[in-house]
Amino acid sequence: MGRWSALHVHLHAGSECTETVLREHIVPATTDLLARGEISSWFFVRYWEGGPHLRWRVADATPETVRRMRAGLVEAVAALPPPARELRPADWYAKFGVNDSDSTDQVGVGHGIGGGPDLDWQPHGTVLEQPYRAEVDRYGGPDAIGAAEELFAASSRVAAALLGAPPARRRSTAVDLLFGFLTASGLAAHEAVRFLRGYANTWTLVPEAHGQDLGLALIAAERDFHADESAYPARQRLIADIVTRRKGASTSVNYWADEVAAYVERLRTLDGQGRLHATIPGVLASQLHMLHNRLGLSIPAECHLAWLASLAYGAPAGAPDFHLDGIDAPDRAYHERSKFVRTRWPNQRPRTVELASDRPSPTIPPGTETLTLPEPTPGALADTTLAEVLLGRRTRYDFGRGEADVVDLGRLLRYAAGDTAPPGSGQRRLAYPTPGALATTRLLVLPRRVASVRAALYEYLPERHALQRVAPDPGTDRLSRVAPQFAPAGAGRTAGSDAVVDSGGLDAEAVPLWVFVVADLRRARARYGLRGYRFSAMETGHLAQNLLLAATAIGLSAAPLGGFFDDELNHLLLLDGLDSSVFYALTLG
């Protein structure tokens, strides 16, 4: 592409004002400029830094053309009603968890990571000419940015065509555009599910989603999908057929899919030549967000759409009654098919997969918050016999309101899940059985009231006896929804051993420490095929029992939880629920 020019117009009067400026001025003006040959391409972006604004970018414009563009834009905005009330920087930036004195592109938002100039706060109606700084690294490097800008133009054209459409049509078209995007990307169904759920999960980690309960987007998606479980899978198949068989057709979905297919082919070529400096899924996720940005979708709407599409790809056809008790019940069918059979053994024989002991210790990315846990002495464990622990284990909910001890946390994880190989041996051994030495299970730890530990979601690293931060504390509201046993947030329940005193449920706020046992189903499947799922369930059970017995010996109350809403908890833990899924949750204190 040629040299780019950019105008930023700051609009504080809400989304309707932004849509009006796009529909009634920017799109018609751009169409005219293209027709007269004054520009060769264009795209726009909705942005937040310096106050909410649009970025209008055009290629190969002369300085005189840019001057006229700016004058026309100033006049168009001046003719609109002013905002009902002044937008204050502090209020605006608080939405993103950013101080107004810290408002630069470097905070790491969805469509501005490291890109664009640092902007001061601008009042409503301000129109500035700004230099265009391409996000080269994000889109694969210098050899890939030109193709990325071509797709920016394509998604801008698609979004512009929908500006005057009724909300229902815009929503339905957004679904079709997503299905077209995934088909054109060449993703198989399981790859699409993995991509979409990873896309939805990642939003938890960016400042733009600060303070937003994205778990509600998943709940809404499940509600919409299960209202008619055949509708969205049928729509996905229809769109896949249309964009595959009708290449070059004039519909927005066909045009978009054709452009995406050409773009993906270019990325694969660059990747094969070693000239792509990012992953293809990562680049595609950024491009998908840019489409959604131009369509005016909020972050919860993006997550809702991603989950809805993932359900369309991942739902089994003709789901039977959950409690079906016939020979064709899914659990019986799976159990039969996963049995080892002598006559089928040559095809069932486990395949070679890298053992846990052969895998290098994970590299912790620079800047990642890591907490090395105290190397424990046995403490109460040394004074308790195995018989006493086995006989004394009870499901207990009497967590109290105090803090748990970081020393007890270190003991719990070290003895139940730690690496038990002799120091300096170069080996890796675990404190629980793992099929085929694969170590397909890991722990995610959420200390919410543990002394000297910041409340956040961590992964336990047994080879380092350390916690590595994964995500912020999801909060009581989301935790209280993950299982029907929990009371609504703030309900304030108390309970004794093995009993729920108040029929309203358990109080998630009262739990100081959560531990989640996660299975790597993809790795188990790679070695054991259908049998892998059974082995994963066994391994997570071994580890969970270790945790419960260690908690008993230490003197911690512990209550295991298996009846949770799977994808709600997976989403909270940033798991896709397809290849990596939570099997067990333990509440401790």
Coordinates of C-alpha atoms in Angstrom, one line a residue:
M1 CA 0.0 0.0 0.0
G2 CA 1.1 3.6 -0.4
R3 CA 1.7 6.3 2.1
W4 CA -1.1 6.6 4.7
S5 CA -2.6 9.7 6.2
A6 CA -4.8 9.7 9.3
L7 CA -7.5 12.0 10.8
H8 CA -8.7 11.4 14.3
V9 CA -12.1 12.8 15.2
H10 CA -13.0 12.8 18.9
L11 CA -16.6 12.1 19.6
H12 CA -18.0 12.1 23.2
A13 CA -21.7 12.0 22.5
G14 CA -22.1 8.2 22.4
S15 CA -22.2 5.4 19.8
E16 CA -25.2 7.0 17.9
C17 CA -23.1 10.1 17.2
T18 CA -20.2 7.9 16.1
E19 CA -22.4 6.0 13.7
T20 CA -23.9 9.2 12.3
V21 CA -20.4 10.6 11.5
L22 CA -19.5 7.4 9.8
R23 CA -22.7 6.9 7.9
E24 CA -23.4 10.5 6.9
H25 CA -19.9 11.9 6.3
I26 CA -16.9 9.6 6.4
V27 CA -18.3 6.8 4.2
P28 CA -19.8 9.1 1.5
A29 CA -16.7 11.3 1.5
T30 CA -14.5 8.3 1.1
T31 CA -16.6 6.8 -1.7
D32 CA -16.3 10.1 -3.5
L33 CA -12.5 10.3 -3.0
L34 CA -12.0 6.8 -4.3
A35 CA -14.2 7.5 -7.3
R36 CA -12.1 10.6 -8.2
G37 CA -8.8 8.8 -7.7
E38 CA -7.7 11.1 -4.9
I39 CA -7.0 8.1 -2.6
S40 CA -6.2 4.5 -3.4
S41 CA -7.6 2.8 -0.2
W42 CA -9.0 3.5 3.2
F43 CA -10.0 2.0 6.5
F44 CA -11.3 3.2 9.9
V45 CA -10.9 2.2 13.5
R46 CA -12.8 3.0 16.7
Y47 CA -10.4 3.9 19.5
W48 CA -10.3 5.0 23.1
E49 CA -6.9 6.6 23.9
G50 CA -7.2 10.4 24.4
G51 CA -11.0 9.9 24.6
P52 CA -13.4 8.0 22.4
H53 CA -12.6 8.7 18.7
L54 CA -12.6 7.5 15.1
R55 CA -9.4 7.1 13.2
W56 CA -10.0 7.7 9.4
R57 CA -7.0 6.5 7.4
V58 CA -6.5 7.0 3.6
A59 CA -3.7 6.0 1.3
D60 CA -1.9 8.1 -1.3
A61 CA -3.8 11.3 -0.5
T62 CA -2.1 14.7 -1.3
P63 CA -1.7 17.3 1.5
E64 CA -4.5 19.3 -0.2
T65 CA -6.8 16.3 -0.2
V66 CA -6.2 15.7 3.5
R67 CA -6.7 19.4 4.3
R68 CA -10.2 19.3 2.5
M69 CA -11.0 16.0 4.3
R70 CA -10.3 17.6 7.7
A71 CA -12.2 20.8 6.9
G72 CA -15.3 18.7 5.9
L73 CA -15.1 16.5 8.9
V74 CA -14.8 19.6 11.3
E75 CA -17.9 21.0 9.6
A76 CA -19.9 17.8 9.8
V77 CA -19.2 17.3 13.5
A78 CA -20.0 20.9 14.3
A79 CA -23.5 20.4 12.9
L80 CA -24.3 17.6 15.3
P81 CA -25.8 18.1 18.8
P82 CA -23.2 18.4 21.5
P83 CA -22.9 15.7 24.2
A84 CA -25.5 15.8 26.9
R85 CA -22.8 16.1 29.5
E86 CA -19.1 16.5 29.6
L87 CA -17.0 13.3 29.5
R88 CA -14.3 13.5 32.2
P89 CA -11.0 11.8 31.5
A90 CA -10.9 10.1 35.0
D91 CA -14.4 8.5 34.4
W92 CA -13.5 7.4 30.9
Y93 CA -10.1 5.8 31.8
A94 CA -11.5 4.1 34.9
K95 CA -13.5 1.8 32.5
F96 CA -10.2 0.4 31.4
G97 CA -8.5 0.3 34.8
V98 CA -6.1 3.0 33.7
N99 CA -5.2 6.3 35.4
D100 CA -5.8 9.3 33.2
S101 CA -2.1 10.2 33.7
D102 CA -1.2 6.8 32.2
S103 CA -3.2 7.0 29.0
T104 CA -0.8 5.8 26.3
D105 CA -0.9 3.0 23.8
Q106 CA 1.5 1.0 25.9
V107 CA -1.2 -0.2 28.3
G108 CA -1.9 -3.2 26.0
V109 CA -5.4 -3.0 24.7
G110 CA -7.1 -5.1 22.1
H111 CA -6.7 -2.9 19.1
G112 CA -3.8 -0.7 20.1
I113 CA -1.0 -2.7 21.6
G114 CA 2.1 -0.6 21.1
G115 CA 0.6 1.2 18.0
G116 CA -0.1 4.8 17.4
P117 CA 1.1 8.0 19.0
D118 CA 0.6 8.9 22.6
L119 CA -2.4 11.2 22.7
D120 CA -3.5 13.7 25.3
W121 CA -7.1 14.0 26.2
Q122 CA -9.0 15.9 23.5
P123 CA -12.4 17.6 23.8
H124 CA -15.5 16.6 21.8
G125 CA -15.3 17.6 18.2
T126 CA -11.6 17.9 17.9
V127 CA -10.2 16.7 14.6
L128 CA -6.4 16.1 14.4
E129 CA -4.2 15.0 11.6
Q130 CA -1.9 12.3 13.1
P131 CA 0.9 10.2 11.7
Y132 CA 0.0 6.6 10.9
R133 CA 2.1 4.1 12.8
A134 CA 1.4 0.6 11.6
E135 CA 1.3 -2.2 14.2
V136 CA 3.9 -4.2 12.2
D137 CA 4.8 -6.8 14.7
R138 CA 1.2 -7.6 15.7
Y139 CA 0.3 -8.4 12.1
G140 CA 3.4 -10.6 11.3
G141 CA 6.2 -8.2 10.4
P142 CA 7.2 -5.9 7.6
D143 CA 6.4 -8.4 4.8
A144 CA 2.9 -9.0 6.1
I145 CA 1.7 -5.5 7.0
G146 CA 0.6 -4.6 3.4
A147 CA -1.7 -7.6 3.2
A148 CA -3.0 -6.7 6.7
E149 CA -3.9 -3.2 5.5
E150 CA -5.7 -4.6 2.5
L151 CA -7.9 -6.7 4.8
F152 CA -8.4 -3.6 7.0
A153 CA -9.9 -2.0 3.9
A154 CA -12.1 -5.0 3.2
S155 CA -13.5 -5.2 6.8
S156 CA -14.1 -1.4 6.7
R157 CA -16.1 -1.8 3.4
V158 CA -18.2 -4.6 5.0
A159 CA -18.9 -2.6 8.1
A160 CA -19.7 0.5 6.1
A161 CA -22.4 -1.4 4.2
L162 CA -24.1 -2.3 7.5
L163 CA -24.2 1.2 9.1
G164 CA -27.8 1.8 8.3
A165 CA -29.1 -1.7 8.9
P166 CA -31.5 -2.5 11.7
P167 CA -29.9 -4.0 14.8
A168 CA -31.3 -7.5 14.2
R169 CA -29.8 -7.6 10.7
R170 CA -26.4 -6.4 12.0
R171 CA -26.4 -9.1 14.6
S172 CA -27.3 -11.9 12.2
T173 CA -24.8 -10.6 9.6
A174 CA -22.1 -10.5 12.2
V175 CA -22.7 -14.2 12.9
D176 CA -22.6 -15.0 9.1
L177 CA -19.4 -12.9 8.7
L178 CA -17.8 -14.9 11.5
F179 CA -18.7 -18.2 10.0
G180 CA -17.4 -17.0 6.6
F181 CA -14.2 -15.9 8.3
L182 CA -13.6 -19.3 9.9
T183 CA -14.4 -21.2 6.7
A184 CA -12.1 -19.0 4.7
S185 CA -9.4 -19.5 7.2
G186 CA -9.4 -23.2 6.5
L187 CA -10.0 -24.3 10.1
A188 CA -11.4 -27.7 10.8
A189 CA -14.3 -27.8 13.3
H190 CA -12.1 -28.6 16.4
E191 CA -9.6 -26.0 15.3
A192 CA -12.4 -23.4 15.0
V193 CA -13.6 -24.2 18.5
R194 CA -10.1 -23.9 19.9
F195 CA -9.6 -20.6 18.1
L196 CA -12.9 -19.1 19.2
R197 CA -12.7 -20.0 22.8
G198 CA -9.1 -18.9 23.0
Y199 CA -10.3 -15.6 21.5
A200 CA -13.0 -15.2 24.1
N201 CA -10.8 -16.1 27.0
T202 CA -8.0 -13.7 26.0
W203 CA -10.2 -10.7 26.6
T204 CA -10.0 -11.3 30.3
L205 CA -6.4 -10.2 30.1
V206 CA -6.7 -6.8 28.4
P207 CA -7.5 -3.5 30.1
E208 CA -10.4 -2.8 27.7
A209 CA -12.3 -5.5 29.5
H210 CA -11.5 -4.1 33.0
G211 CA -14.5 -4.5 35.3
Q212 CA -16.6 -6.4 32.8
D213 CA -18.1 -9.8 33.7
L214 CA -17.4 -11.7 30.5
G215 CA -18.9 -14.8 32.0
L216 CA -22.3 -13.4 31.4
A217 CA -21.5 -13.4 27.6
L218 CA -21.0 -17.1 27.8
I219 CA -24.3 -17.6 29.7
A220 CA -26.1 -15.6 27.1
A221 CA -24.5 -17.5 24.3
E222 CA -25.6 -20.9 25.8
R223 CA -29.1 -19.6 26.3
D224 CA -29.3 -18.4 22.7
F225 CA -27.8 -21.6 21.3
H226 CA -30.0 -24.0 23.3
A227 CA -33.2 -22.2 22.4
D228 CA -32.9 -24.1 19.2
E229 CA -29.9 -26.4 19.1
S230 CA -30.1 -27.1 15.4
A231 CA -30.3 -23.4 14.2
Y232 CA -26.7 -22.3 14.5
P233 CA -25.1 -25.5 13.3
A234 CA -27.3 -25.4 10.3
R235 CA -26.4 -21.8 9.7
Q236 CA -22.7 -22.5 9.9
R237 CA -23.0 -25.3 7.4
L238 CA -25.0 -23.1 5.0
I239 CA -22.5 -20.2 5.2
A240 CA -19.6 -22.7 4.7
D241 CA -21.4 -24.0 1.6
I242 CA -22.2 -20.5 0.2
V243 CA -18.6 -19.2 0.6
T244 CA -17.1 -22.4 -0.8
R245 CA -19.3 -22.8 -3.8
R246 CA -20.0 -19.2 -4.7
K247 CA -16.6 -17.6 -4.7
G248 CA -16.8 -14.1 -6.2
A249 CA -20.5 -13.6 -5.4
S250 CA -21.5 -10.0 -4.5
T251 CA -22.9 -10.5 -1.0
S252 CA -21.0 -9.0 1.9
V253 CA -20.3 -12.4 3.4
N254 CA -18.9 -13.8 0.1
Y255 CA -16.8 -10.7 -0.5
W256 CA -15.4 -10.9 3.1
A257 CA -14.7 -14.6 2.9
D258 CA -12.9 -14.2 -0.5
E259 CA -10.7 -11.5 1.0
V260 CA -9.9 -13.5 4.1
A261 CA -9.1 -16.6 2.0
A262 CA -6.6 -14.6 -0.1
Y263 CA -5.1 -13.1 3.1
V264 CA -4.7 -16.5 4.8
E265 CA -3.0 -17.8 1.7
R266 CA -0.5 -14.9 1.8
L267 CA 0.2 -15.5 5.5
R268 CA 0.9 -19.2 4.8
T269 CA 3.2 -18.3 2.0
L270 CA 5.1 -15.9 4.2
D271 CA 5.2 -18.5 7.0
G272 CA 6.6 -21.1 4.7
Q273 CA 9.3 -18.8 3.7
G274 CA 10.2 -17.9 7.3
R275 CA 9.1 -14.3 6.8
L276 CA 6.1 -14.2 9.1
H277 CA 7.0 -13.0 12.5
A278 CA 3.8 -14.0 14.4
T279 CA 1.6 -17.0 14.5
I280 CA -1.2 -17.3 11.9
P281 CA -3.9 -17.8 14.6
G282 CA -2.7 -14.8 16.5
V283 CA -2.8 -12.6 13.4
L284 CA -6.2 -13.9 12.5
A285 CA -7.5 -13.1 16.0
S286 CA -6.3 -9.5 15.6
Q287 CA -8.0 -9.2 12.2
L288 CA -11.2 -10.7 13.6
H289 CA -11.2 -8.1 16.3
M290 CA -10.7 -5.3 13.8
L291 CA -13.8 -6.5 11.9
H292 CA -15.8 -6.5 15.2
N293 CA -14.4 -3.1 16.1
R294 CA -15.6 -1.6 12.8
L295 CA -19.0 -3.3 13.3
G296 CA -19.2 -1.5 16.6
L297 CA -19.4 -4.6 18.8
S298 CA -18.6 -4.3 22.5
I299 CA -16.2 -6.7 24.1
P300 CA -19.0 -8.7 25.7
A301 CA -20.7 -8.9 22.3
E302 CA -17.5 -10.2 20.8
C303 CA -17.3 -12.9 23.5
H304 CA -20.9 -13.8 23.1
L305 CA -20.4 -14.2 19.3
A306 CA -17.3 -16.3 19.7
W307 CA -18.9 -18.6 22.2
L308 CA -22.1 -18.9 20.1
A309 CA -20.1 -19.9 17.1
S310 CA -17.9 -22.3 19.1
L311 CA -21.1 -24.1 20.2
A312 CA -22.3 -24.3 16.6
Y313 CA -19.1 -26.1 15.7
G314 CA -18.7 -28.2 18.8
A315 CA -22.2 -29.4 19.5
P316 CA -22.8 -33.1 18.8
A317 CA -25.6 -33.7 16.3
G318 CA -28.9 -34.9 17.8
A319 CA -27.9 -34.7 21.5
P320 CA -30.0 -37.3 23.4
D321 CA -31.7 -37.1 26.8
F322 CA -29.1 -36.4 29.4
H323 CA -30.4 -39.3 31.5
L324 CA -30.9 -41.7 28.7
D325 CA -30.6 -45.3 29.9
G326 CA -30.5 -47.5 26.9
I327 CA -27.9 -49.4 25.0
D328 CA -27.2 -46.4 22.9
A329 CA -26.7 -44.0 25.8
P330 CA -23.6 -41.9 25.0
D331 CA -21.7 -42.9 28.2
R332 CA -22.3 -46.6 27.4
A333 CA -21.3 -46.1 23.8
Y334 CA -18.1 -44.4 24.9
H335 CA -17.3 -47.0 27.5
E336 CA -17.6 -49.8 24.9
R337 CA -15.6 -48.0 22.3
S338 CA -12.8 -47.1 24.7
K339 CA -12.2 -50.7 25.9
F340 CA -9.0 -52.4 25.1
V341 CA -9.8 -55.5 23.1
R342 CA -7.2 -58.2 22.3
T343 CA -8.2 -58.5 18.6
R344 CA -8.1 -54.7 18.1
W345 CA -4.9 -54.2 20.1
P346 CA -2.7 -53.6 17.0
N347 CA -4.8 -50.5 16.2
Q348 CA -5.3 -49.5 19.9
R349 CA -1.6 -49.7 20.9
P350 CA -0.5 -46.5 22.6
R351 CA 1.4 -44.1 20.3
T352 CA 4.8 -42.5 21.1
V353 CA 4.4 -39.2 22.9
E354 CA 7.1 -37.2 24.7
L355 CA 7.2 -38.1 28.3
A356 CA 6.9 -35.5 31.0
S357 CA 10.5 -36.3 32.2
D358 CA 11.8 -35.5 28.7
R359 CA 10.0 -32.2 28.4
P360 CA 12.0 -29.1 29.3
S361 CA 10.9 -27.0 32.2
P362 CA 8.6 -24.2 31.0
T363 CA 10.2 -20.9 30.4
I364 CA 8.5 -18.1 32.3
P365 CA 8.0 -15.1 30.1
P366 CA 9.8 -11.9 31.2
G367 CA 7.6 -9.7 33.4
T368 CA 5.4 -12.6 34.5
E369 CA 4.5 -12.4 38.2
T370 CA 6.0 -15.5 39.9
L371 CA 5.9 -16.4 43.5
T372 CA 8.3 -18.9 44.9
L373 CA 6.6 -20.8 47.7
P374 CA 8.5 -21.6 50.9
E375 CA 10.1 -25.0 50.8
P376 CA 8.1 -26.7 53.5
T377 CA 9.0 -28.7 56.5
P378 CA 6.5 -31.5 57.1
G379 CA 4.9 -29.6 60.1
A380 CA 1.6 -31.3 61.1
L381 CA 2.1 -33.9 58.4
A382 CA 5.0 -35.5 60.4
D383 CA 2.8 -35.9 63.4
T384 CA -0.1 -37.5 61.7
T385 CA -0.3 -41.2 60.7
L386 CA -1.7 -42.3 57.3
A387 CA -4.5 -44.1 59.2
E388 CA -5.5 -41.0 61.1
V389 CA -5.6 -39.0 57.8
L390 CA -7.7 -41.6 56.0
L391 CA -10.1 -42.0 58.9
G392 CA -10.2 -38.2 59.6
R393 CA -10.9 -37.0 56.1
R394 CA -14.2 -35.2 55.8
T395 CA -15.8 -32.8 53.4
R396 CA -15.8 -29.6 55.5
Y397 CA -17.1 -26.1 54.8
D398 CA -16.1 -24.3 58.0
F399 CA -13.5 -22.1 56.3
G400 CA -13.9 -19.1 58.7
R401 CA -13.2 -15.5 57.7
G402 CA -9.5 -15.4 58.4
E403 CA -6.6 -15.8 56.1
A404 CA -4.9 -19.1 55.1
D405 CA -1.2 -19.4 55.7
V406 CA 1.2 -19.3 52.8
V407 CA 3.3 -21.9 54.6
D408 CA 0.3 -24.3 54.6
L409 CA -0.2 -23.5 50.9
G410 CA 3.4 -24.5 50.2
R411 CA 3.0 -27.7 52.2
L412 CA -0.2 -28.6 50.4
L413 CA 1.1 -28.2 46.9
R414 CA 4.6 -29.5 47.6
Y415 CA 3.5 -32.8 49.2
A416 CA 0.4 -33.4 47.1
A417 CA 1.5 -32.3 43.7
G418 CA 5.2 -31.5 43.8
D419 CA 8.2 -32.9 42.0
T420 CA 9.5 -35.7 44.3
A421 CA 12.7 -36.5 42.3
P422 CA 15.9 -36.3 44.3
P423 CA 17.5 -32.9 44.0
G424 CA 20.1 -32.7 41.2
S425 CA 19.0 -36.0 39.7
G426 CA 17.7 -34.4 36.4
Q427 CA 14.6 -36.5 36.7
R428 CA 11.0 -35.6 37.2
R429 CA 8.8 -37.6 39.5
L430 CA 5.3 -36.7 40.8
A431 CA 3.6 -37.4 44.0
Y432 CA 0.7 -39.1 42.3
P433 CA 0.3 -41.8 39.5
T434 CA 0.2 -40.5 35.9
P435 CA -0.6 -42.8 33.0
G436 CA 2.5 -43.5 30.9
A437 CA 4.5 -40.9 32.7
L438 CA 2.8 -38.2 30.6
A439 CA 1.8 -35.8 33.4
T440 CA -1.3 -34.7 31.7
T441 CA -2.7 -32.9 34.8
R442 CA -1.9 -29.5 36.2
L443 CA -3.1 -27.3 39.0
L444 CA -4.6 -23.8 38.8
V445 CA -4.6 -22.0 42.2
L446 CA -6.7 -19.1 43.3
P447 CA -5.6 -17.8 46.7
R448 CA -8.2 -15.1 47.6
R449 CA -7.2 -14.8 51.3
V450 CA -3.8 -16.2 51.8
A451 CA -1.3 -14.2 53.8
S452 CA 1.5 -12.6 51.6
V453 CA -0.1 -13.8 48.3
R454 CA -1.8 -11.4 46.0
A455 CA -5.3 -12.6 45.0
A456 CA -5.1 -13.8 41.4
L457 CA -5.3 -16.9 39.4
Y458 CA -1.9 -18.8 39.2
E459 CA -0.6 -22.0 37.8
Y460 CA 1.4 -24.2 40.1
L461 CA 4.9 -25.1 38.7
P462 CA 5.9 -28.3 40.5
E463 CA 9.5 -28.4 39.2
R464 CA 10.0 -24.8 40.6
H465 CA 7.6 -25.1 43.6
A466 CA 6.3 -21.7 42.5
L467 CA 3.1 -20.0 41.4
Q468 CA 3.0 -18.3 38.0
R469 CA 0.3 -15.6 37.6
V470 CA -2.2 -16.4 34.9
A471 CA -5.0 -13.9 35.3
P472 CA -6.7 -11.5 37.7
D473 CA -8.9 -12.7 40.5
P474 CA -12.3 -13.3 38.7
G475 CA -14.3 -12.0 41.7
T476 CA -17.0 -13.4 43.9
D477 CA -19.8 -12.8 41.4
R478 CA -18.3 -15.2 38.8
L479 CA -17.2 -17.7 41.4
S480 CA -20.6 -17.9 42.9
R481 CA -22.1 -18.8 39.6
V482 CA -19.8 -21.7 38.6
A483 CA -21.9 -24.4 40.4
P484 CA -25.5 -24.7 41.6
Q485 CA -24.3 -25.3 45.2
F486 CA -23.1 -21.7 45.6
A487 CA -25.3 -19.0 47.0
P488 CA -25.6 -15.7 45.0
A489 CA -22.8 -13.3 45.8
G490 CA -23.2 -11.5 49.1
A491 CA -25.8 -13.9 50.4
G492 CA -23.6 -14.8 53.4
R493 CA -23.9 -18.5 54.2
T494 CA -22.4 -20.5 57.0
A495 CA -22.0 -24.2 57.1
G496 CA -20.6 -27.0 59.2
S497 CA -18.9 -30.3 58.4
D498 CA -20.6 -32.2 55.6
A499 CA -23.8 -30.1 55.7
V500 CA -25.2 -27.0 54.3
V501 CA -27.0 -25.2 57.1
D502 CA -28.7 -22.6 54.9
S503 CA -30.6 -24.1 52.0
G504 CA -29.6 -21.0 50.0
G505 CA -26.2 -22.6 49.3
L506 CA -22.5 -22.2 50.0
D507 CA -20.9 -18.8 50.2
A508 CA -18.1 -18.4 47.6
E509 CA -16.8 -15.3 49.3
A510 CA -16.0 -17.4 52.4
V511 CA -13.5 -19.6 50.6
P512 CA -9.9 -18.4 51.1
L513 CA -8.3 -20.8 48.7
W514 CA -9.4 -22.6 45.5
V515 CA -7.5 -25.3 43.7
F516 CA -8.6 -26.5 40.3
V517 CA -7.4 -29.8 38.8
V518 CA -7.0 -29.4 35.0
A519 CA -6.6 -32.2 32.4
D520 CA -4.7 -31.9 29.2
L521 CA -7.0 -34.0 27.1
R522 CA -5.2 -33.4 23.8
R523 CA -2.0 -34.9 25.2
A524 CA -3.7 -37.9 26.7
R525 CA -5.6 -38.5 23.4
A526 CA -2.4 -38.3 21.4
R527 CA -1.0 -41.3 23.2
Y528 CA -4.1 -43.4 24.1
G529 CA -6.8 -42.4 21.7
L530 CA -10.3 -43.0 23.1
R531 CA -8.8 -44.5 26.3
G532 CA -7.1 -41.2 27.0
Y533 CA -10.2 -39.6 28.5
R534 CA -10.5 -42.4 31.0
F535 CA -6.9 -42.1 32.0
S536 CA -7.2 -38.3 32.4
A537 CA -10.1 -38.9 34.8
M538 CA -8.1 -41.3 36.8
E539 CA -5.1 -39.0 37.0
T540 CA -7.1 -36.0 38.1
G541 CA -8.7 -38.3 40.8
H542 CA -5.3 -39.4 42.0
L543 CA -4.2 -35.8 42.4
A544 CA -7.4 -34.6 43.9
Q545 CA -7.2 -37.3 46.6
N546 CA -3.6 -36.3 47.3
L547 CA -4.8 -32.8 47.9
L548 CA -7.6 -33.8 50.1
L549 CA -5.5 -36.1 52.3
A550 CA -2.7 -33.5 52.6
A551 CA -5.3 -30.8 53.5
T552 CA -6.6 -33.1 56.2
A553 CA -3.1 -33.7 57.6
I554 CA -2.3 -30.0 57.6
G555 CA -5.6 -29.2 59.4
L556 CA -7.3 -27.4 56.5
S557 CA -11.0 -27.7 55.8
A558 CA -11.5 -29.0 52.3
A559 CA -14.6 -29.5 50.1
P560 CA -14.3 -31.1 46.7
L561 CA -16.6 -29.9 43.9
G562 CA -17.3 -31.8 40.7
G563 CA -20.8 -30.6 39.9
F564 CA -19.9 -27.3 38.3
F565 CA -21.1 -25.7 35.0
D566 CA -18.1 -26.9 32.9
D567 CA -17.7 -24.1 30.4
E568 CA -18.4 -21.3 32.8
L569 CA -15.6 -22.6 35.0
N570 CA -13.4 -23.3 32.0
H571 CA -13.9 -19.8 30.8
L572 CA -13.1 -18.3 34.2
L573 CA -9.9 -20.3 34.2
L574 CA -9.0 -19.4 30.6
L575 CA -9.4 -23.0 29.4
D576 CA -11.0 -23.9 26.1
G577 CA -13.0 -26.9 27.5
L578 CA -12.0 -28.9 24.4
D579 CA -8.4 -29.8 24.7
S580 CA -7.9 -28.5 28.2
S581 CA -10.6 -28.8 30.8
V582 CA -11.2 -28.6 34.6
F583 CA -12.1 -31.9 36.1
Y584 CA -12.2 -31.1 39.8
A585 CA -12.3 -28.1 42.0
L586 CA -11.4 -27.9 45.7
T587 CA -12.3 -25.2 48.2
L588 CA -10.0 -25.0 51.1
G589 CA -9.4 -22.9 54.2

